Short mmCIF file of C-alpha atoms in Angstrom, two decimals:
data_model
loop_
_atom_site.label_atom_id
_atom_site.label_comp_id
_atom_site.label_asym_id
_atom_site.label_seq_id
_atom_site.Cartn_x
_atom_site.Cartn_y
_atom_site.Cartn_z
CA UNK A 1 0.00 0.00 0.00
CA UNK A 2 1.17 3.50 -0.82
CA UNK A 3 0.36 6.72 1.04
CA UNK A 4 1.01 10.21 -0.32
CA UNK A 5 0.57 13.52 1.51
CA UNK A 6 -0.26 16.69 -0.38
CA UNK A 7 -0.38 20.34 0.64
CA UNK A 8 -2.77 22.79 -0.95
CA UNK A 9 -3.19 26.51 -0.32
CA UNK A 10 -6.63 27.90 -0.93
CA UNK A 11 -7.08 31.53 -1.88
CA UNK A 12 -10.79 32.08 -1.34
CA UNK A 13 -13.27 31.58 1.47
CA UNK A 14 -14.94 28.85 -0.59
CA UNK A 15 -13.45 27.20 -3.65
CA UNK A 16 -13.14 23.91 -5.47
CA UNK A 17 -9.72 22.89 -6.80
CA UNK A 18 -9.08 20.09 -9.28
CA UNK A 19 -6.70 17.50 -7.82
CA UNK A 20 -7.11 14.67 -10.34
CA UNK A 21 -3.65 15.18 -11.84
CA UNK A 22 -2.07 15.03 -8.39
CA UNK A 23 -3.75 11.68 -7.84
CA UNK A 24 -2.59 10.45 -11.26
CA UNK A 25 1.01 11.39 -10.39
CA UNK A 26 0.73 9.37 -7.18
CA UNK A 27 -0.56 6.39 -9.14
CA UNK A 28 2.38 6.63 -11.52
CA UNK A 29 4.85 6.83 -8.60
CA UNK A 30 3.27 3.84 -6.89
CA UNK A 31 3.55 1.54 -9.88
CA UNK A 32 0.14 0.07 -8.99
CA UNK A 33 -2.05 -0.71 -11.99
CA UNK A 34 -5.18 -2.16 -10.39
CA UNK A 35 -6.84 -1.37 -7.08
CA UNK A 36 -8.57 1.30 -5.08
CA UNK A 37 -7.55 4.92 -4.55
CA UNK A 38 -8.85 6.80 -1.52
CA UNK A 39 -8.45 10.55 -1.10
CA UNK A 40 -8.96 11.83 2.44
CA UNK A 41 -9.01 15.22 4.15
CA UNK A 42 -8.27 15.42 7.89
CA UNK A 43 -10.10 18.76 8.08
CA UNK A 44 -13.65 19.30 9.33
CA UNK A 45 -14.30 22.20 6.96
CA UNK A 46 -12.89 20.79 3.70
CA UNK A 47 -13.67 17.67 1.69
CA UNK A 48 -13.92 16.15 -1.78
CA UNK A 49 -16.38 15.72 -4.59
CA UNK A 50 -16.29 14.26 -8.09
CA UNK A 51 -18.02 16.40 -10.67
CA UNK A 52 -17.93 18.05 -14.09
CA UNK A 53 -14.63 19.41 -15.36
CA UNK A 54 -15.64 20.94 -18.70
CA UNK A 55 -17.64 24.01 -17.71
CA UNK A 56 -16.31 26.16 -14.83
CA UNK A 57 -19.82 27.50 -14.33
CA UNK A 58 -20.71 24.14 -12.74
CA UNK A 59 -18.24 24.78 -9.89
CA UNK A 60 -19.61 28.30 -9.51
CA UNK A 61 -23.18 27.00 -9.44
CA UNK A 62 -22.32 24.28 -6.92
CA UNK A 63 -20.72 26.80 -4.56
CA UNK A 64 -23.76 29.08 -4.96
CA UNK A 65 -26.07 26.15 -4.25
CA UNK A 66 -24.15 25.22 -1.11
CA UNK A 67 -24.29 28.84 0.01
CA UNK A 68 -28.03 29.04 -0.58
CA UNK A 69 -28.68 25.78 1.28
CA UNK A 70 -26.20 26.52 4.08
CA UNK A 71 -25.57 30.28 4.23
CA UNK A 72 -22.35 31.63 5.68
CA UNK A 73 -24.19 34.02 7.97
CA UNK A 74 -27.45 33.33 9.74
CA UNK A 75 -28.95 34.17 13.10
CA UNK A 76 -29.19 30.57 14.28
CA UNK A 77 -25.65 29.13 14.24
CA UNK A 78 -24.20 28.77 17.72
CA UNK A 79 -20.64 27.55 17.01
CA UNK A 80 -18.34 30.28 18.34
CA UNK A 81 -15.83 30.12 15.46
CA UNK A 82 -18.50 31.31 13.01
CA UNK A 83 -17.86 28.54 10.47
CA UNK A 84 -20.80 26.22 11.07
CA UNK A 85 -21.77 26.57 7.41
CA UNK A 86 -18.40 25.06 6.45
CA UNK A 87 -18.87 22.09 8.77
CA UNK A 88 -22.30 21.41 7.26
CA UNK A 89 -21.07 21.73 3.66
CA UNK A 90 -18.19 19.35 4.39
CA UNK A 91 -20.61 16.86 5.90
CA UNK A 92 -22.55 16.94 2.62
CA UNK A 93 -19.57 16.34 0.29
CA UNK A 94 -17.71 14.13 2.75
CA UNK A 95 -14.09 14.03 3.88
CA UNK A 96 -13.11 11.34 1.35
CA UNK A 97 -13.74 9.79 -2.05
CA UNK A 98 -12.98 6.26 -3.24
CA UNK A 99 -11.95 5.67 -6.84
CA UNK A 100 -11.35 2.57 -8.92
CA UNK A 101 -7.94 2.07 -10.52
CA UNK A 102 -7.94 -0.20 -13.57
CA UNK A 103 -4.93 -0.89 -15.79
CA UNK A 104 -3.15 2.17 -14.43
CA UNK A 105 -6.07 4.54 -15.08
CA UNK A 106 -8.68 6.04 -12.80
CA UNK A 107 -12.17 5.09 -13.83
CA UNK A 108 -13.80 8.50 -14.25
CA UNK A 109 -16.38 9.74 -16.70
CA UNK A 110 -15.15 11.82 -19.61
CA UNK A 111 -16.36 15.03 -17.93
CA UNK A 112 -15.34 14.16 -14.35
CA UNK A 113 -12.54 15.38 -12.10
CA UNK A 114 -11.85 15.08 -8.40
CA UNK A 115 -12.14 18.38 -6.53
CA UNK A 116 -10.80 19.47 -3.16
CA UNK A 117 -13.59 21.56 -1.63
CA UNK A 118 -12.61 24.43 0.65
CA UNK A 119 -15.43 25.86 2.71
CA UNK A 120 -13.50 27.86 5.34
CA UNK A 121 -10.58 29.50 3.57
CA UNK A 122 -8.27 30.82 2.68
CA UNK A 123 -6.11 28.21 4.37
CA UNK A 124 -3.12 25.94 4.01
CA UNK A 125 -4.49 22.41 3.91
CA UNK A 126 -3.25 18.89 3.50
CA UNK A 127 -4.84 15.75 2.15
CA UNK A 128 -3.83 12.15 1.66
CA UNK A 129 -3.98 9.71 -1.22
CA UNK A 130 -3.92 6.01 -0.33
CA UNK A 131 -3.43 3.53 -3.16
CA UNK A 132 -4.40 -0.04 -2.35
CA UNK A 133 -3.36 -2.71 -4.82
CA UNK A 134 -5.78 -5.45 -5.63
#
């Protein structure tokens, strides 16, 4: 099994950053051709999603949708840090994603990428990629 640690600096309060190529580089380094790839964030206000990579408006619309569903500022959050919205958004996308690795390639749809989702930035973050052969 192979474990890789990555560092990512986010520039905005909320953003989605493509990390698929980082994962592909890890796969190449590992030499594994078949198995499972898990990406994991140890942060409670950042996570991952797999979604469209062709039209940047999709990322914009997703962030707007998250904001509408879980607004940054409301009168009912009680968490003292003021980032309850980020905790809720991360709960929705999840702290990890599991991908299938087949013949050295990630199985993703033609329009899909893996995104690191920042909901409480800007920050310096880290995430892990675990490649399990099998």
